[in-house]
mmCIF file with all atom_site columns, C-alpha atoms in Angstrom:
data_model
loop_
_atom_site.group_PDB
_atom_site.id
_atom_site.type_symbol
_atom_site.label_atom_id
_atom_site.label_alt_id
_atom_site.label_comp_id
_atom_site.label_asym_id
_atom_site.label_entity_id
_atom_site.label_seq_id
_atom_site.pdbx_PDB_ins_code
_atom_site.Cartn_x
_atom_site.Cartn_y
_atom_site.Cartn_z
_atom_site.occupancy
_atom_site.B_iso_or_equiv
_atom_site.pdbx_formal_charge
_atom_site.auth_seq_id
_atom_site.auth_comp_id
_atom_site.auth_asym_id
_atom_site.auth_atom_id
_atom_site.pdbx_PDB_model_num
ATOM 1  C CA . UNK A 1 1  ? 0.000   0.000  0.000   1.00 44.00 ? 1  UNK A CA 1
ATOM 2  C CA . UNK A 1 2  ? 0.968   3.432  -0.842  1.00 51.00 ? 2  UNK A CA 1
ATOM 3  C CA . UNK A 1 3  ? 0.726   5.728  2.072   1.00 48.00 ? 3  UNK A CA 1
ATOM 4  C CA . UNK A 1 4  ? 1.527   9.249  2.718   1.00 57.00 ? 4  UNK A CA 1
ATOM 5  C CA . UNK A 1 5  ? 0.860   8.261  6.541   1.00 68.00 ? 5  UNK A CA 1
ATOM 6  C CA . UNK A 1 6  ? 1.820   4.952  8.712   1.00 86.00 ? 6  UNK A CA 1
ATOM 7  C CA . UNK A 1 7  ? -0.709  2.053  8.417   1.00 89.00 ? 7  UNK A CA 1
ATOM 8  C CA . UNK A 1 8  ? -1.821  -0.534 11.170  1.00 93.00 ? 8  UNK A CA 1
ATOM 9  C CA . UNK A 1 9  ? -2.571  -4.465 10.401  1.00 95.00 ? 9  UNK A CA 1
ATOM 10 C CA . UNK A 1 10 ? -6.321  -5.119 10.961  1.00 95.00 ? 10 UNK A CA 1
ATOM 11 C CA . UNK A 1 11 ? -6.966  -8.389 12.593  1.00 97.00 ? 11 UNK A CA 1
ATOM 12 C CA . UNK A 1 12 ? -8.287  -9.224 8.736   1.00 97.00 ? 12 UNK A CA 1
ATOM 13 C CA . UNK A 1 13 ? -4.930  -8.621 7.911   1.00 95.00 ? 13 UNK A CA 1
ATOM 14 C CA . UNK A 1 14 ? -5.814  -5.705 5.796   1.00 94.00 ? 14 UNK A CA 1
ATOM 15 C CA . UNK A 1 15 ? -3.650  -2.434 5.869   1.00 92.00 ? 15 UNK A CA 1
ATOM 16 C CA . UNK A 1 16 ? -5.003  0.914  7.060   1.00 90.00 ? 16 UNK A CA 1
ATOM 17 C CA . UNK A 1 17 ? -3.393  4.451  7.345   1.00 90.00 ? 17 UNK A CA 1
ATOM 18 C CA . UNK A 1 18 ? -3.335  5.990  10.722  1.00 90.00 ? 18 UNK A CA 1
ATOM 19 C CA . UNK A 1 19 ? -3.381  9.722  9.052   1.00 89.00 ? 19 UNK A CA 1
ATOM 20 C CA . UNK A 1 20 ? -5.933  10.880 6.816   1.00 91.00 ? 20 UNK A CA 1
ATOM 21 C CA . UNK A 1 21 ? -7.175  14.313 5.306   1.00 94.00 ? 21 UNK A CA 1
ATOM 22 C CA . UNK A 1 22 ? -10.448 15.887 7.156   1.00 95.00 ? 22 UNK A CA 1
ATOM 23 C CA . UNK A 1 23 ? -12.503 17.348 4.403   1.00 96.00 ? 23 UNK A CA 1
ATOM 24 C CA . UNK A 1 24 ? -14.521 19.745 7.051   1.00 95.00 ? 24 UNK A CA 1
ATOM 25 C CA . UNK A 1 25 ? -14.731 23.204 6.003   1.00 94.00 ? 25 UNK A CA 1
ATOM 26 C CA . UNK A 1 26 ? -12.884 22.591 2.919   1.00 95.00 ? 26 UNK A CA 1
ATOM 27 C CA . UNK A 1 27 ? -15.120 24.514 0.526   1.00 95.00 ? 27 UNK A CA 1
ATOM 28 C CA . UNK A 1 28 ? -17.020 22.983 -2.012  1.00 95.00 ? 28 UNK A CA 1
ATOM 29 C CA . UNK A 1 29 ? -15.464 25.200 -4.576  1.00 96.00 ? 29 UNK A CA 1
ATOM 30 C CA . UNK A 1 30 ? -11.641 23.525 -3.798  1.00 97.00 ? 30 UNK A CA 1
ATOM 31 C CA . UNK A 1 31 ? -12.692 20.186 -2.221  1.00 97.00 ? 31 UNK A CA 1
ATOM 32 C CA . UNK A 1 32 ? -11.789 17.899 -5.890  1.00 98.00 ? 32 UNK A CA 1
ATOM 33 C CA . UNK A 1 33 ? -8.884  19.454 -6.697  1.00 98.00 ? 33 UNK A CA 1
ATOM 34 C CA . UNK A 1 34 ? -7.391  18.888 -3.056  1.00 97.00 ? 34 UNK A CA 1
ATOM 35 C CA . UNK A 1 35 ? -8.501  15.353 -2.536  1.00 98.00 ? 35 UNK A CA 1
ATOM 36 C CA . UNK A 1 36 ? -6.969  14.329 -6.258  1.00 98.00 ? 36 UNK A CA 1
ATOM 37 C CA . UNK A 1 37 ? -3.907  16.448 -4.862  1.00 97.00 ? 37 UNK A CA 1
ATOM 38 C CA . UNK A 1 38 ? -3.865  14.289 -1.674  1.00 96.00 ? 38 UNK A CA 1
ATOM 39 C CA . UNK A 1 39 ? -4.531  10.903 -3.716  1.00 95.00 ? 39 UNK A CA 1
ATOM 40 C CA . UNK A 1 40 ? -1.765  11.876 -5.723  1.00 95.00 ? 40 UNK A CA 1
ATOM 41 C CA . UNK A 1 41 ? 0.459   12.423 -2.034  1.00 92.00 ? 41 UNK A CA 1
ATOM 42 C CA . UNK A 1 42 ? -0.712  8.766  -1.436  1.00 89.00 ? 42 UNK A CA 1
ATOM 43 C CA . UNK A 1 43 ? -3.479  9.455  0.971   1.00 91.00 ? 43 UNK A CA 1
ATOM 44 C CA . UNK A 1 44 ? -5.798  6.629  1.142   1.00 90.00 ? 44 UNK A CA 1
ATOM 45 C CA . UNK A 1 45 ? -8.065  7.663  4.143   1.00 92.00 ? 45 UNK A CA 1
ATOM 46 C CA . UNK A 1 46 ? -10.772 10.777 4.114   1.00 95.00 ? 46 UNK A CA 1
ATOM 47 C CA . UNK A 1 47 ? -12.782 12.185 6.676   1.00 93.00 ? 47 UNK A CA 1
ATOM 48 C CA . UNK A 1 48 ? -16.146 13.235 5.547   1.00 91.00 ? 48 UNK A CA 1
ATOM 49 C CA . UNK A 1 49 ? -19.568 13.524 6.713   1.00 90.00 ? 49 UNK A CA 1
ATOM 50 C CA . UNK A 1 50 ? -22.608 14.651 4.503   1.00 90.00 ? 50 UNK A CA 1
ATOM 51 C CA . UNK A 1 51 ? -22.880 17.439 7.544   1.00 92.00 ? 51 UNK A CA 1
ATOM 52 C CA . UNK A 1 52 ? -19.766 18.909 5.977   1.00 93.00 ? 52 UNK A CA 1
ATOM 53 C CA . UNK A 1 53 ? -21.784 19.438 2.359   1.00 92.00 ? 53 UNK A CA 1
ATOM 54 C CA . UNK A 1 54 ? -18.898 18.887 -0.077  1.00 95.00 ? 54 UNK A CA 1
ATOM 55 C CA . UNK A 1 55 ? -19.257 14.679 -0.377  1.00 95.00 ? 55 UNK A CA 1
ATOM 56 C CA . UNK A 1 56 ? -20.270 14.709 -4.172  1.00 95.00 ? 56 UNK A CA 1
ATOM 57 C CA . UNK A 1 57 ? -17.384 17.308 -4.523  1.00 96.00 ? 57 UNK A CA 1
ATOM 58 C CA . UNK A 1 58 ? -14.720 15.043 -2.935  1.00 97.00 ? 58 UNK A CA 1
ATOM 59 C CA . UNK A 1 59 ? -16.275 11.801 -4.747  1.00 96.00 ? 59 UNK A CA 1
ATOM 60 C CA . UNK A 1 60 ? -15.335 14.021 -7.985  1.00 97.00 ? 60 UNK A CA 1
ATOM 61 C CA . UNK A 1 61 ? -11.485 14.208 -6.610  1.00 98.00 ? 61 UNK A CA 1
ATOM 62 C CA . UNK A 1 62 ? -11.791 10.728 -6.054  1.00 97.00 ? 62 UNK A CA 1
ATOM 63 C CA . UNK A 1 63 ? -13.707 9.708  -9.252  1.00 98.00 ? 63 UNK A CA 1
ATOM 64 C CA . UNK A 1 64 ? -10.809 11.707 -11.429 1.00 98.00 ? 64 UNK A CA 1
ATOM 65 C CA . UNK A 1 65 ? -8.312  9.717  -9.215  1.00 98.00 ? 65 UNK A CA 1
ATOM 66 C CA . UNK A 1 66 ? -9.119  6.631  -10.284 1.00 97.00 ? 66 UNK A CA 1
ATOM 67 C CA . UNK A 1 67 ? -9.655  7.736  -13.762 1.00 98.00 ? 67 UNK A CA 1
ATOM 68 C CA . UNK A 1 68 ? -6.552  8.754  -14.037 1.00 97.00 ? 68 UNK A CA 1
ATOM 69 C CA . UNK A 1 69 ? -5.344  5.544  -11.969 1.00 96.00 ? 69 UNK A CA 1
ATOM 70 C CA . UNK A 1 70 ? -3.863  6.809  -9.281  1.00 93.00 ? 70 UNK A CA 1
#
């Protein structure tokens, strides 16, 4: 796994980063472009909420992450 953090073993033996990027109060305006920017870092893990109000934002980072296989 690529990680911009750490990771922990889960007792599945799956791999999980211990540092991720809150998305609270990012504005929906910058939200994509900073979550592609962090899945480019190697960030794996997000913090979001539909409270915050920028989900379908960040699932456009994310969606033009994997497009462009990262």
């Amino acid at each position: 796994m690529s990680s911009a953090s750490p990771f922990i073993t889960l007792n599945t033996g799956a791999q999980m980063p211990t540092v991720g990027m809150g998305l609270w109060k990012i504005s929906k305006d910058t939200v994509a472009d900073q979550v592609y920017e962090a899945i480019k870092l190697g960030y794996r893990l997000f913090d979001s909420a539909s409270d915050y109000g920028n989900e379908a934002e960040a699932g456009q980072g994310i969606s033009r992450a994997i497009a462009d296989q990262l």
